[in-house]
mmCIF file of C-alpha atoms in Angstrom:
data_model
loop_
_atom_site.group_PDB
_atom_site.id
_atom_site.type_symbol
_atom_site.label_atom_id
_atom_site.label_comp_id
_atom_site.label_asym_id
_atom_site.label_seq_id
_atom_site.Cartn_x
_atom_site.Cartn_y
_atom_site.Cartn_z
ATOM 1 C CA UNK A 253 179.708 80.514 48.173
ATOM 2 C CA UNK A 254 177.816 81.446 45.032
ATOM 3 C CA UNK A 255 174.252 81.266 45.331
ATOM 4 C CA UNK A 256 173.899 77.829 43.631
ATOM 5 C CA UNK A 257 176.319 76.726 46.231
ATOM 6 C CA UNK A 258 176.045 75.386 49.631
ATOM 7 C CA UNK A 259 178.344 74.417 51.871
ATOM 8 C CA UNK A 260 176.532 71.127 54.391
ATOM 9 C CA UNK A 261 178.033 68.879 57.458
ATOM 10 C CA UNK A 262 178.263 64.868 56.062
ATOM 11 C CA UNK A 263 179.535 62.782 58.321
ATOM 12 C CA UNK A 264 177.876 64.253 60.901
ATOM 13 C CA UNK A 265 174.889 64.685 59.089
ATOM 14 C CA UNK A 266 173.101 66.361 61.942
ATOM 15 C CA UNK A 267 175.813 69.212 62.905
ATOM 16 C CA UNK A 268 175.329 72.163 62.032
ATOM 17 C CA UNK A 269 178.474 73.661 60.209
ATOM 18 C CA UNK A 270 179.303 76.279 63.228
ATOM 19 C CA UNK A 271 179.503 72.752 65.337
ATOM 20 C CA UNK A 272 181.454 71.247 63.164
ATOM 21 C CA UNK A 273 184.298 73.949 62.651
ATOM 22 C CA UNK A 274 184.160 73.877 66.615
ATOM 23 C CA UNK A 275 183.969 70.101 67.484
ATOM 24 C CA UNK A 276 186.272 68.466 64.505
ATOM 25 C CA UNK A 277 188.529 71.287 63.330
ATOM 26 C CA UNK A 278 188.770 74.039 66.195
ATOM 27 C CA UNK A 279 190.567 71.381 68.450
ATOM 28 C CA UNK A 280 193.088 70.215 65.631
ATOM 29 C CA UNK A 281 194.408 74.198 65.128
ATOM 30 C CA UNK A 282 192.578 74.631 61.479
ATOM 31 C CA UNK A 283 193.323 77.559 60.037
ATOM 32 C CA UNK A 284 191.965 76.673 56.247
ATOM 33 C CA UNK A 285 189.330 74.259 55.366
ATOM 34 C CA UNK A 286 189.668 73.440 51.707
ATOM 35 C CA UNK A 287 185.641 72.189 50.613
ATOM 36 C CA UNK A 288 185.308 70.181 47.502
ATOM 37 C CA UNK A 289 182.418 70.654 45.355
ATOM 38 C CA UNK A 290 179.980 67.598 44.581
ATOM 39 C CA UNK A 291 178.392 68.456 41.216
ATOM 40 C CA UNK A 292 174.457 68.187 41.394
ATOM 41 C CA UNK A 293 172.695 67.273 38.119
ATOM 42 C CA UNK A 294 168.538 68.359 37.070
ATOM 43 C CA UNK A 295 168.075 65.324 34.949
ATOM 44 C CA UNK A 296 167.163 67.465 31.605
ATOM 45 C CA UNK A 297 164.483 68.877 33.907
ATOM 46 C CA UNK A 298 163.154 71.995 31.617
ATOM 47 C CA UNK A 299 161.504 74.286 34.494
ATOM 48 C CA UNK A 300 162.962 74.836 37.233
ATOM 49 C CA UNK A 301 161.465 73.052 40.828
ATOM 50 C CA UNK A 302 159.806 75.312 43.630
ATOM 51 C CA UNK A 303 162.346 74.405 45.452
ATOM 52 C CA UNK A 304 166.307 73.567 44.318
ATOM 53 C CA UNK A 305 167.391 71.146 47.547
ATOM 54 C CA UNK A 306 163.861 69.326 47.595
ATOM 55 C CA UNK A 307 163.515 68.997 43.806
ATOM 56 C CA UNK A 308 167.479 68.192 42.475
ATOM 57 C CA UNK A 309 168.402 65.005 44.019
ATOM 58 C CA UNK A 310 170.962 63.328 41.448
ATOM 59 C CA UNK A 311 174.653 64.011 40.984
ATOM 60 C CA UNK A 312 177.498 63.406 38.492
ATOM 61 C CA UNK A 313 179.536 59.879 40.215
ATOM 62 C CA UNK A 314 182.229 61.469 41.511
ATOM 63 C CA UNK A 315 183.943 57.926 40.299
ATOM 64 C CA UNK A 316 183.638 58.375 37.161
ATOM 65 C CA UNK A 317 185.252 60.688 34.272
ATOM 66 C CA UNK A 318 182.769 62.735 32.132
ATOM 67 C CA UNK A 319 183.098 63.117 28.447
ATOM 68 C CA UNK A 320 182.715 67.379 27.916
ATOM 69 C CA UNK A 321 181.274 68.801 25.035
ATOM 70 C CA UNK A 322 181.156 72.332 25.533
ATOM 71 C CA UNK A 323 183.532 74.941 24.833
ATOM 72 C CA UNK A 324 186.947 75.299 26.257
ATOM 73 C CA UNK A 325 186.774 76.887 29.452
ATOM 74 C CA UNK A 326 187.732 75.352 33.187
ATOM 75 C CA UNK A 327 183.411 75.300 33.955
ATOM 76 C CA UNK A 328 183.691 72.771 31.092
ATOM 77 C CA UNK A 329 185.798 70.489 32.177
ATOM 78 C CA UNK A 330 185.576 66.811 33.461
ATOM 79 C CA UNK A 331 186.914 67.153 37.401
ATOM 80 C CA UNK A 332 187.981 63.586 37.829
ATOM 81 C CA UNK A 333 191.358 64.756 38.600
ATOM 82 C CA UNK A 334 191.025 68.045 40.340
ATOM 83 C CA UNK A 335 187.580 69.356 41.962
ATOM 84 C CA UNK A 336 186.343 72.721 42.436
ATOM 85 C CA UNK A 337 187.085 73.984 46.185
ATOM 86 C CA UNK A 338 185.037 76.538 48.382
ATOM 87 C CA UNK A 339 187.159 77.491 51.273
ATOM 88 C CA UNK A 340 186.697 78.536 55.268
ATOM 89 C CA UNK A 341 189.075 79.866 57.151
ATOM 90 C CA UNK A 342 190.862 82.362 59.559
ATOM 91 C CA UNK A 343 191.404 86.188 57.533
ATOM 92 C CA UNK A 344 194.287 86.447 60.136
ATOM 93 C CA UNK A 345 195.405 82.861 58.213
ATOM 94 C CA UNK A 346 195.474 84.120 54.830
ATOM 95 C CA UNK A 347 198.067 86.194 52.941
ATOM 96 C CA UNK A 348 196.329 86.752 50.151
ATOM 97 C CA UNK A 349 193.367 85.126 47.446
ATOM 98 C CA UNK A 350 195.181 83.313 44.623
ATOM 99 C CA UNK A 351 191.660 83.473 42.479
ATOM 100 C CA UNK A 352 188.642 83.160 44.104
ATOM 101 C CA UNK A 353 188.634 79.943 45.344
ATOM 102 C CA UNK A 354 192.519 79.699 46.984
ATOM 103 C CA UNK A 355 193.804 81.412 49.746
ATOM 104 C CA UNK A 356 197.188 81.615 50.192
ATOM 105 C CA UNK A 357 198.263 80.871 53.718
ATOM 106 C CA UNK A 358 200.492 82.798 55.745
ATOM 107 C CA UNK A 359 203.688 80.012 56.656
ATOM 108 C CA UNK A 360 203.124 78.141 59.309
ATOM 109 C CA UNK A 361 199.240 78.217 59.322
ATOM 110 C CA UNK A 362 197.572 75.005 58.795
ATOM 111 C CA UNK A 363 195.540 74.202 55.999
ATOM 112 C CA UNK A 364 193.212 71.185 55.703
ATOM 113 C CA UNK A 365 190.730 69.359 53.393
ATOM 114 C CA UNK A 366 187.029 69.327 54.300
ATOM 115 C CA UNK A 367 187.014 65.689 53.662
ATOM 116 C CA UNK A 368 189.309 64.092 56.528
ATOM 117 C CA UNK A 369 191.185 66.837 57.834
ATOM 118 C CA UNK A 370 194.076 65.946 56.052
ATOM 119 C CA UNK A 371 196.875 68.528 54.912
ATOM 120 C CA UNK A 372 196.036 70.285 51.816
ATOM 121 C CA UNK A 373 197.250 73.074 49.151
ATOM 122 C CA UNK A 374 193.995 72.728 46.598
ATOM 123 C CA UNK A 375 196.202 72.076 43.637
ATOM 124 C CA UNK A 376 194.802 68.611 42.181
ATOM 125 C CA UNK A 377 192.411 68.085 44.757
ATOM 126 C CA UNK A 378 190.315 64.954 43.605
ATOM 127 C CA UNK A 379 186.871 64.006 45.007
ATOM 128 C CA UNK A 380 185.711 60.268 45.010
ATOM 129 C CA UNK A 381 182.321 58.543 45.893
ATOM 130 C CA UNK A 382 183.974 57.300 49.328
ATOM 131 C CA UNK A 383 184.962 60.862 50.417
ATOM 132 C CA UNK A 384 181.556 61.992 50.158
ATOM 133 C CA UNK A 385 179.873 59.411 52.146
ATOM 134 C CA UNK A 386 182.712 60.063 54.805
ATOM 135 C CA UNK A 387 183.694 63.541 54.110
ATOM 136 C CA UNK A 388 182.906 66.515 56.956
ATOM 137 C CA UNK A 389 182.565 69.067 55.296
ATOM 138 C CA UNK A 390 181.229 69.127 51.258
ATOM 139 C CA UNK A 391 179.771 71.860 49.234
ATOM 140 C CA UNK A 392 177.010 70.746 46.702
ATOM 141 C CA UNK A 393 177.157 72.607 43.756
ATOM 142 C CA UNK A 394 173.847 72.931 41.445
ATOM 143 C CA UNK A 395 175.226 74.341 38.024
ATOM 144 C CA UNK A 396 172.452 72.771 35.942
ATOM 145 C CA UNK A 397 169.193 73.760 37.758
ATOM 146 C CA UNK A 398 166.882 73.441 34.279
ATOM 147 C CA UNK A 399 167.043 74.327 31.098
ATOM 148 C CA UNK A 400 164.982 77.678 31.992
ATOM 149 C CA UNK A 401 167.970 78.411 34.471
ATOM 150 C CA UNK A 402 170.689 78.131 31.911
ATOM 151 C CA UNK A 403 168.753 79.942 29.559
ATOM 152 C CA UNK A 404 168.437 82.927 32.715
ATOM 153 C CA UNK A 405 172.347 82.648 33.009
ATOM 154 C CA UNK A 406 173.201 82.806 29.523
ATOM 155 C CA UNK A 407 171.273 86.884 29.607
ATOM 156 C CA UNK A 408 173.106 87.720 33.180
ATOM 157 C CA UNK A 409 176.089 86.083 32.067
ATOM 158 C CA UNK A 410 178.644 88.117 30.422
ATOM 159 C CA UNK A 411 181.637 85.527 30.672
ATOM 160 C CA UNK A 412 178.678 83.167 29.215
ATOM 161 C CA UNK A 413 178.250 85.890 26.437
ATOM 162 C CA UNK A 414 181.708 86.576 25.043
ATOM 163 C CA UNK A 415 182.175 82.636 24.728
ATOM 164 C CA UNK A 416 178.957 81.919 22.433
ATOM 165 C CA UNK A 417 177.769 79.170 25.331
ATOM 166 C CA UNK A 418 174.532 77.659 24.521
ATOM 167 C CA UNK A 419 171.856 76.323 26.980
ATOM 168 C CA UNK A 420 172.501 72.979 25.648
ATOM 169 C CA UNK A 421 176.349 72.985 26.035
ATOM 170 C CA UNK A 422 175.620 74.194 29.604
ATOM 171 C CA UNK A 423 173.116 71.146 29.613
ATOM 172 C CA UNK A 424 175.725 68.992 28.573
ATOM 173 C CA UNK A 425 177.027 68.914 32.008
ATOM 174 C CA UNK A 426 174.011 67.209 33.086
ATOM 175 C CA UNK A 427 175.186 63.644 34.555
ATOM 176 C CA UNK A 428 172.176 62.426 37.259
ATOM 177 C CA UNK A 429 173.886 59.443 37.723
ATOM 178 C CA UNK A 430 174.117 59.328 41.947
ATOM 179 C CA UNK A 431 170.958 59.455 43.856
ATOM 180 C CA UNK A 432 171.585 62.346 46.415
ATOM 181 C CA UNK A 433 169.284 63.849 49.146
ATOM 182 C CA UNK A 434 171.431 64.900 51.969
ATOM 183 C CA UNK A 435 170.328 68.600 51.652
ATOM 184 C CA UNK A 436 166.776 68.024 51.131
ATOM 185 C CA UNK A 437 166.910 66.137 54.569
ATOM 186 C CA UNK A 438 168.403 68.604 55.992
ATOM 187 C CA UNK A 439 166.280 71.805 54.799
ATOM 188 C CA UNK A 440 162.990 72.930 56.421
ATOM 189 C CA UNK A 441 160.433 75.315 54.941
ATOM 190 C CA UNK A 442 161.903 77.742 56.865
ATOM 191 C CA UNK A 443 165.292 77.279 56.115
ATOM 192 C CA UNK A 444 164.928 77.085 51.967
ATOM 193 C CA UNK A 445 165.952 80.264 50.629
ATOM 194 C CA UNK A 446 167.140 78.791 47.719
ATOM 195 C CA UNK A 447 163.232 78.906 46.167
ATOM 196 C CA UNK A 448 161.200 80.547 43.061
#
């Protein structure tokens, strides 16, 4: 994961995700858990919150499609049809990384979707409002932190750079549409590295 990424148990909520890879997906022979993002949204917040998982709490509605308006690039794309994936699996499972976010599986190794364990191959992998209330495993995504974030990303950024992206075509992306709080339940103080 990217560190604006995290990876949480959903359906059962209070697993931690080393349980859950043993109790749900160890006993069914899972080589490759394929994790669909859920997009996280700041609300046109300007600063930044002390803390990410405590202060974003909306998401886009996975339900819906989303007019883009920024520039033509995959980031900037509605993902009503095919989510985003994170993966988990077995290195002795994998023959090799087709991008960052695919492995390739070896035949005859099983690959699986986060969501209800179902075969998968990540190609048009969609994402809908009943899969995350149900799904086991989901990896909340928090693109659009603030405007002051963007505005950090677009100087570290050099893919950001080349394209000409602006803070508010980054903001664009900013659909709070889904109440959301599963992570800030499941944080403590002394978990929350993801702070100022």
């Amino acid at each position: 994961c990217d560190a604006d990424e995290f990876i949480t148990t959903r359906k059962n909520i209070n697993r931690t995700i080393r349980e859950e890879l043993k109790e749900t997906f160890e006993p069914n022979n899972v080589d490759i858990i394929l994790v669909p993002w859920v997009i996280m949204s700041c609300g046109g917040r300007k600063k930044s919150p002390k803390s990410i998982l405590k202060g974003i709490t909306k998401r886009w509605n996975h339900d819906k499609r989303h007019a883009m308006r920024g520039p033509r690039h995959p980031k900037f794309t509605c993902h009503y049809k095919s989510i985003p994936i994170k993966s988990i699996f077995r290195t002795s499972a994998v023959r090799r990384m087709g991008g960052p976010h695919k492995p390739r599986p070896i035949p005859g190794k099983k690959c699986v979707d986060g969501i209800n364990i179902k075969p998968a191959t990540g190609e048009g992998y969609t994402l809908r409002e009943e899969d995350i209330k149900n799904g086991y495993l989901l990896c909340y995504h928090y693109r659009t932190i603030s405007a002051e974030y963007c505005e950090q990303k677009l100087k570290d950024s050099q893919l950001y750079q080349v394209k000409g992206i602006t803070t508010g075509q980054i903001m664009s992306f900013d659909f709070p549409e889904v109440r959301d709080e599963t992570l800030k339940h499941k944080i403590t103080d002394s978990r929350d590295y993801f702070t100022k």
